Coordinates of C-alpha atoms in Angstrom, one line a residue:
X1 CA 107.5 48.8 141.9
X2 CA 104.5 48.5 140.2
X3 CA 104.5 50.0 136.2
X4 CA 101.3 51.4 134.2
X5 CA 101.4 51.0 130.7
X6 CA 99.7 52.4 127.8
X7 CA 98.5 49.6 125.7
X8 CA 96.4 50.8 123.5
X9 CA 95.0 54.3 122.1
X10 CA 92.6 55.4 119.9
X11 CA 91.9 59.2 118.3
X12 CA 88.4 60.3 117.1
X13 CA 88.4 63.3 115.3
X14 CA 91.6 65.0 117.3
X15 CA 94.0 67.5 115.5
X16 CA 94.6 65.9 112.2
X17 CA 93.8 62.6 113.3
X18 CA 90.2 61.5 111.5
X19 CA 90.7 58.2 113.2
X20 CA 93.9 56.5 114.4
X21 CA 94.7 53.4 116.7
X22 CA 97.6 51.7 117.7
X23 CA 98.5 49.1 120.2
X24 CA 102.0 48.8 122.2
X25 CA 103.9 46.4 123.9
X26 CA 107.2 47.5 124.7
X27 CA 108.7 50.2 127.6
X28 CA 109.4 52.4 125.1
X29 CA 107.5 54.2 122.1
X30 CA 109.3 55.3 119.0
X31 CA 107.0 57.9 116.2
X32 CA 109.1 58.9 113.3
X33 CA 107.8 60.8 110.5
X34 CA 108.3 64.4 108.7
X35 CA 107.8 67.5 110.2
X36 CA 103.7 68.5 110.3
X37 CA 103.0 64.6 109.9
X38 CA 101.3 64.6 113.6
X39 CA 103.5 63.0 115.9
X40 CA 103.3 65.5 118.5
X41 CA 99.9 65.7 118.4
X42 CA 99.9 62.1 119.9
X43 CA 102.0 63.2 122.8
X44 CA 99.4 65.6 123.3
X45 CA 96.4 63.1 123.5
X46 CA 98.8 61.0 125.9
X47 CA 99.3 64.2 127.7
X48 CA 95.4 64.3 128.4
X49 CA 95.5 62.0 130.0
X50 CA 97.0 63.5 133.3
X51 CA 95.1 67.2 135.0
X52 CA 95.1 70.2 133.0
X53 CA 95.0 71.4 129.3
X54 CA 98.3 69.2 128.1
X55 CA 102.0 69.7 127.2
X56 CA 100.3 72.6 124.2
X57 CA 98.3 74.0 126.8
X58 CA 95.5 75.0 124.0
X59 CA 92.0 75.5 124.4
X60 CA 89.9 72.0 123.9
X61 CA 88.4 73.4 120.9
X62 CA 91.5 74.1 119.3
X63 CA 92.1 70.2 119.7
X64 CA 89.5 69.3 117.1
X65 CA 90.2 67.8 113.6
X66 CA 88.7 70.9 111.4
X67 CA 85.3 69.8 109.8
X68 CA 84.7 68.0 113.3
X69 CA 82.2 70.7 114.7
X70 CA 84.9 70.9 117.6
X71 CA 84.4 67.6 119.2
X72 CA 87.0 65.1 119.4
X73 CA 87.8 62.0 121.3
X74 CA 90.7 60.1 123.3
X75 CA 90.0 56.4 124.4
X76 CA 93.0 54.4 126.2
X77 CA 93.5 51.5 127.5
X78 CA 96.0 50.8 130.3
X79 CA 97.8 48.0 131.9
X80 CA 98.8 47.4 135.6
X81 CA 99.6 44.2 137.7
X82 CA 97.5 42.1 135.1
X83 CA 94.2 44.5 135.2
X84 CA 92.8 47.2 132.7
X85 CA 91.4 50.3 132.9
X86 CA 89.7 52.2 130.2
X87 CA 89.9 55.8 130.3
X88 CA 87.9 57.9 127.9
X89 CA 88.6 61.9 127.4
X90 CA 86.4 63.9 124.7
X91 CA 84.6 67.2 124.0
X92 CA 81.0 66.7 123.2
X93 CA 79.2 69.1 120.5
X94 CA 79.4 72.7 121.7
X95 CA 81.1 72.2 124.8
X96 CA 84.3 74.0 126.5
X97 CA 85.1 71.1 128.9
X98 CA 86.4 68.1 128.7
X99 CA 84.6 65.3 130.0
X100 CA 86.4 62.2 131.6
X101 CA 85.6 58.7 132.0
X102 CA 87.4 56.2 133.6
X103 CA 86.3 52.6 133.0
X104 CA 82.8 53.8 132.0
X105 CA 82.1 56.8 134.7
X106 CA 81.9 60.0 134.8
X107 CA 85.1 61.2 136.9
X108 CA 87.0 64.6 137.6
X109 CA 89.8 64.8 135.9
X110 CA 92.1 64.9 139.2
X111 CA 90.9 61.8 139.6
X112 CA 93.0 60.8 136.6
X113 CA 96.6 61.2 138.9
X114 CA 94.6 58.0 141.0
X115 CA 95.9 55.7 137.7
X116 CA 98.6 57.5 136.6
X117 CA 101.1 60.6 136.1
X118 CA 102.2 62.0 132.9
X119 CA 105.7 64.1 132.1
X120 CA 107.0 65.6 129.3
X121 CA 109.8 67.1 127.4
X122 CA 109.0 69.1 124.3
X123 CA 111.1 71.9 122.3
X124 CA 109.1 74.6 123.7
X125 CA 110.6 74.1 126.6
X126 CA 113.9 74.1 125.3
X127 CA 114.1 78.0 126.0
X128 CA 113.0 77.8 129.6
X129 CA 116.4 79.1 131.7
X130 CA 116.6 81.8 129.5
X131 CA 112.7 82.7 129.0
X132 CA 110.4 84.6 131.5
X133 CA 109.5 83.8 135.1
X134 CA 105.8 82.8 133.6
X135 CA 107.1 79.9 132.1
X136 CA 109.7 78.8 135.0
X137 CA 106.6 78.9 137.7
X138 CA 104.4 77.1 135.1
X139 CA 107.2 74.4 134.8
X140 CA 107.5 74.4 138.3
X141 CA 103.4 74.0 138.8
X142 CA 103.4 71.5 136.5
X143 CA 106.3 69.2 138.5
X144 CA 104.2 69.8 141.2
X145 CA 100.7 68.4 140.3
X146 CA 102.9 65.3 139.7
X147 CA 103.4 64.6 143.4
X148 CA 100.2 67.2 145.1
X149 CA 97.3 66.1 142.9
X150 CA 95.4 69.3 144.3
X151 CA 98.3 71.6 143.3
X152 CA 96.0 72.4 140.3
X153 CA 92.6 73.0 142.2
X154 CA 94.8 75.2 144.2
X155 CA 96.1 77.4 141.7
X156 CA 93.0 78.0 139.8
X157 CA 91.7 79.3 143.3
X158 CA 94.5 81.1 144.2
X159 CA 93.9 82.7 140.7
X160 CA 90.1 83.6 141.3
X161 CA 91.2 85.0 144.5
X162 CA 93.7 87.1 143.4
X163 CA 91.8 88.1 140.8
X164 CA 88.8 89.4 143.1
X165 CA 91.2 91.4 145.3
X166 CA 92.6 93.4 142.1
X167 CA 89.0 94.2 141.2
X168 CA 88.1 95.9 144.6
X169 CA 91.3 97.7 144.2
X170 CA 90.1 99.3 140.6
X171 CA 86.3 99.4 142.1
X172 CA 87.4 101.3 145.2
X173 CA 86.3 98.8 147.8
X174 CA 87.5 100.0 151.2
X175 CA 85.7 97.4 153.2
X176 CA 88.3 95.4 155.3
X177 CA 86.0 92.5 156.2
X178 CA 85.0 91.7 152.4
X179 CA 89.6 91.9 151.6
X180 CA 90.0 89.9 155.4
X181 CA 87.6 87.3 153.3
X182 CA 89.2 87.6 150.5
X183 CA 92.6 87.6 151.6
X184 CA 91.8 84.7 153.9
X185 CA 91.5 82.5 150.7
X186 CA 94.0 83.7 148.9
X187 CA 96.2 82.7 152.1
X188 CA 94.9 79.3 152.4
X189 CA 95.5 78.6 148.6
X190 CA 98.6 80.5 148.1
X191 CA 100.3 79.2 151.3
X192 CA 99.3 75.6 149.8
X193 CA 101.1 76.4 146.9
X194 CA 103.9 78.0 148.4
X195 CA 104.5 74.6 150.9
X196 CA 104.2 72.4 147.6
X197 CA 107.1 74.2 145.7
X198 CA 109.5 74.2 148.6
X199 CA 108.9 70.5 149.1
X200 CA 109.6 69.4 145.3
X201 CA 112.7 71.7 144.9
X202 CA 113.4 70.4 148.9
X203 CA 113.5 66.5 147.4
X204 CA 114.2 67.7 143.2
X205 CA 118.2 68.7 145.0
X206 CA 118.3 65.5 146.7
X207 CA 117.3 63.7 144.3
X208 CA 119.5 65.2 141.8
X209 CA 122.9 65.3 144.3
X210 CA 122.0 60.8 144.6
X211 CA 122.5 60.7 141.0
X212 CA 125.2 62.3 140.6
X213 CA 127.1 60.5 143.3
X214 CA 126.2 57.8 141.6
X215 CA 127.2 58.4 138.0
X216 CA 125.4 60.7 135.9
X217 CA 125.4 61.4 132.0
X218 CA 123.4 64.7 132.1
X219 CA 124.8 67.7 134.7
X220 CA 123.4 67.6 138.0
X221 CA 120.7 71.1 138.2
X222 CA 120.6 73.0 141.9
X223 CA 117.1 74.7 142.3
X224 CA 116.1 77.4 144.2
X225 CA 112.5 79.7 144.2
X226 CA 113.2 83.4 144.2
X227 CA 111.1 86.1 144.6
X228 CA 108.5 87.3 146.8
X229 CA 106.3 83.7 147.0
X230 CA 104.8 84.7 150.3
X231 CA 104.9 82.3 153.0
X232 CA 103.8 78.2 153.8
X233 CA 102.3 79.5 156.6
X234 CA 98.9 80.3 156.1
X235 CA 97.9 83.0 158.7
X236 CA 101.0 84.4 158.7
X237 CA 100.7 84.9 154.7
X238 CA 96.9 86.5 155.4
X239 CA 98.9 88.7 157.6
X240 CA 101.4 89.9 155.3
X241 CA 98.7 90.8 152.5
X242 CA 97.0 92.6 155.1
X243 CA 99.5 94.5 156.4
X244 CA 100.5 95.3 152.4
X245 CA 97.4 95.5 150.8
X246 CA 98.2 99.6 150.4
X247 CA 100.8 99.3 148.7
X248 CA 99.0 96.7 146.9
X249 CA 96.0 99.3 146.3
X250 CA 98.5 101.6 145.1
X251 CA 99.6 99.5 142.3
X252 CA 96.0 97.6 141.8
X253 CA 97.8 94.3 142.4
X254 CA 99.1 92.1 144.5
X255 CA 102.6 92.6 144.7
X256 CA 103.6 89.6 146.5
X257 CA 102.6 85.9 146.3
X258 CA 103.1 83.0 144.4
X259 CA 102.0 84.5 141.1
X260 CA 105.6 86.5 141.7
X261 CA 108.1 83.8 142.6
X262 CA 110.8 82.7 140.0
X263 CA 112.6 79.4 139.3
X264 CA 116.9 79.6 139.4
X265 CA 118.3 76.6 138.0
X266 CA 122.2 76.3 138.5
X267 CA 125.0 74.4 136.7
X268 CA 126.5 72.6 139.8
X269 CA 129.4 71.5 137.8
X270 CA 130.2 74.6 136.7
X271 CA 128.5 76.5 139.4
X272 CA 127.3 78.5 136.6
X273 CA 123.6 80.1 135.9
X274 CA 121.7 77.7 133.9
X275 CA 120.9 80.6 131.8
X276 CA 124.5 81.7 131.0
X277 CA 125.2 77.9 129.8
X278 CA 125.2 76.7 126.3
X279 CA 122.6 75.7 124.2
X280 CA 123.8 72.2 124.3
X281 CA 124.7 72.5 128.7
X282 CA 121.0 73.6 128.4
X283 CA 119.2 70.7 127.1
X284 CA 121.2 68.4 128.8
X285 CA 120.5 69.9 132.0
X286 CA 117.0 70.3 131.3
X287 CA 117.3 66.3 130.2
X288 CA 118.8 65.8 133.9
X289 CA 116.1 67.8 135.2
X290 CA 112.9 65.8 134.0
X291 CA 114.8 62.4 134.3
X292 CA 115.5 63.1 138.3
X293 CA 111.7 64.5 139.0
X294 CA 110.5 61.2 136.8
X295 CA 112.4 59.2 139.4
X296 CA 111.0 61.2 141.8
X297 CA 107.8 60.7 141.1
X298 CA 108.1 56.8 140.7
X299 CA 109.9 56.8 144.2
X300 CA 107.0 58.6 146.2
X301 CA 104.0 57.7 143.9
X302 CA 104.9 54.4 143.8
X303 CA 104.6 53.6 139.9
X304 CA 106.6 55.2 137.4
X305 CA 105.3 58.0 135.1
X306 CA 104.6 57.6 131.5
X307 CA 107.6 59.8 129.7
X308 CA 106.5 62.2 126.8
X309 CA 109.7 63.5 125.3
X310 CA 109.0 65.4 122.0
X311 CA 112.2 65.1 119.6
X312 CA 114.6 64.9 122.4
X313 CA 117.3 63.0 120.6
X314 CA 117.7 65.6 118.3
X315 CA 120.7 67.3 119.4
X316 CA 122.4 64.6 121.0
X317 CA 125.5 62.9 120.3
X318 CA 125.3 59.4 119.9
X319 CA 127.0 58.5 123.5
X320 CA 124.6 61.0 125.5
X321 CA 121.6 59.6 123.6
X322 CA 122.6 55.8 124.2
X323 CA 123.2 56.9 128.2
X324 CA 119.5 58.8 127.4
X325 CA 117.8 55.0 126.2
X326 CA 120.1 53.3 129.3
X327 CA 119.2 55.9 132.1
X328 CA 115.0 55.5 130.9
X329 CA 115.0 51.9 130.9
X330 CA 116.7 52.7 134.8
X331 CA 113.5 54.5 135.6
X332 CA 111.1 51.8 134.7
X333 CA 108.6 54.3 132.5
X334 CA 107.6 54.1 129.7
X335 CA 108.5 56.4 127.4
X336 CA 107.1 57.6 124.3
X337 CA 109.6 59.6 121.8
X338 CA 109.5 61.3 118.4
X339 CA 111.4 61.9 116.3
X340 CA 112.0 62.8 112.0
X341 CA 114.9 60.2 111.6
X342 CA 114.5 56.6 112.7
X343 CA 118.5 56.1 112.9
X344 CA 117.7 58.3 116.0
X345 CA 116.6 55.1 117.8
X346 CA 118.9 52.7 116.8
X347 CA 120.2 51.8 119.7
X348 CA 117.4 50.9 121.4
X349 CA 117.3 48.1 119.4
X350 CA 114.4 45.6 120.3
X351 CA 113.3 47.4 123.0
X352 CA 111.0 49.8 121.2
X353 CA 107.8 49.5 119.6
X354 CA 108.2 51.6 116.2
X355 CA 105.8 53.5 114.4
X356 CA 105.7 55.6 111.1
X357 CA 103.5 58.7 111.3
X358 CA 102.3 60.2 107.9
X359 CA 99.1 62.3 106.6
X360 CA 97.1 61.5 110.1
X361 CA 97.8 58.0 109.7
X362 CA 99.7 55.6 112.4
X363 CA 101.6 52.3 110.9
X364 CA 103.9 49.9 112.8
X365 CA 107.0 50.1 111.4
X366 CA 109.8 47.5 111.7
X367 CA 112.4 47.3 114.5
X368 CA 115.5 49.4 113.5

């Protein structure tokens, strides 16, 4: 299996970052450094570098250094099988896109899951089993667009479709060719969407009941989508929103579809809700979660992901976070963690490139 590393990154002008390079070698990643010092902020360049807005999800404006005029700029350098790639991401002066490069030309930035796939893990997402269904389907999108690099593409049109349709509800639109049109697209999208889900959870089980056969030091998760999703079929989901659209007028929305599916996560162990476990149960299954769709990803992609997890060895013990450092080197990613207390890392020994993150700056530190 063939592994893409992150070799080298640079930050122009992004968050509090002035200017700020460093260079790795190792599989994994280590920044350690008080709280507000900046080390998230480069998990969130490295999360640029995959589709989408990153593991903050702000606005590319809010990304700039203040006193930049906005603008700001992520250059990388990665490794694979001996050959580089040079991938450049940046807002220009007055602009509300990003604009992507990749070894010198101008590129989409789906193009970016042709080199490689980012994951993370960050505290925000420590409330997820117990938050709202938003944030489950927005998890679950973003699993997604790891294995179906349209997923994205076919949100955001599923969104504009959906969109329309409520607006000739509140307008008063009664012609059925322009909702059949309508309709039509947000079938084509939606049922896209629908068939990508099912497949991820499908293999995300699977691949979650392997590792527990084999061993596991994080509680195996059962997934299942609930709610109204609509269907994989396309026509058959144009039929449904035709044959619902009023009750759909009644309500000036779309009742059904995607947008209204919901993410259940169960204990298997315990056969317990996720959301009814403890804090601790939580993470750990959460942990579980993103290691078995990492290997997932590395199994059907064919190179391993990088790994973003944002102070993830916080509320560990020291046995589940040695079994944490073991199970990553397993996967073959590399993995890039923070963290405020180096002793954290310990056992990791050698294997980690270290860093000490302080007042925007980035210094190698020594090996713990």
């Amino acid at each position: 299996m063939d592994t893409v590393r992150l070799t080298r990154l640079t930050l122009t002008d992004f968050r509090n970052y002035a200017t700020a390079t460093f260079e790795t070698r190792a599989g994994h990643v280590v920044f350690t450094g008080p709280n507000g010092a900046g080390k998230t902020n480069i998990l969130e360049a490295i999360s640029l570098l995959s589709p989408g807005r990153g593991l903050r999800r702000a606005t590319y404006a809010q990304m700039g250094r203040q006193g930049s005029l906005g603008r700001w700029a992520i250059n990388a350098r990665l490794a694979k099988d001996g050959e580089e790639t040079g991938v450049g991401i940046g807002l220009p002066p007055g602009g509300s896109t990003r604009q992507v490069r990749i070894d010198g030309d101008d590129r989409r930035p789906d193009d970016l899951t042709d080199i490689l796939r980012v994951l993370w893990l960050t505290p925000a997402m420590d409330g997820l089993f117990t938050g709202a269904a938003t944030d489950r389907r927005r998890f679950l999108d973003r699993m997604a667009l790891a294995l179906y690099p349209d997923h994205g593409r076919r949100a955001n049109a599923y969104e504009r479709a959906t969109r329309q349709r409520n607006k000739m509800f509140e307008d008063r639109v009664h012609d059925s060719g322009w909702f059949q049109a309508v309709e039509r697209e947000m079938a084509e999208h939606g049922s896209a969407l629908a068939s990508h889900r099912a497949s991820l959870v499908a293999q995300l089980n699977a691949r979650q009941a392997e590792r527990a056969k084999g061993g596991n030091d994080f509680p195996e998760a059962v997934l299942e989508i609930t709610g109204d999703e609509g269907d994989s079929d396309g026509a058959a989901f144009a039929a449904r929103l035709a044959e619902r659209r009023e009750r759909d007028r009644a309500a000036c929305r779309a009742l059904s579809g995607p947008h209204r599916a919901d993410l259940d996560v169960l204990h298997r162990d315990k056969q317990m809700p996720a959301a009814l476990a403890s804090t601790g149960e939580q993470k750990a299954l959460l942990i579980g979660l993103v290691l078995g769709h990492a290997a997932l990803v590395a199994r059907l992609s064919g190179d391993p992901p990088l790994l973003l997890l944002d102070e993830v060895a916080a509320h560990l013990d020291p046995m589940r976070r040695a079994a944490l450092y073991d199970t990553l080197d397993g996967l073959g990613a590399q993995t890039f963690m923070t963290g405020t207390d180096p002793a954290l890392f310990e056992a990791l020994g050698a294997r980690a490139d270290r860093f000490f993150v302080a007042a925007g700056r980035i210094v190698a530190a020594p090996a713990g």
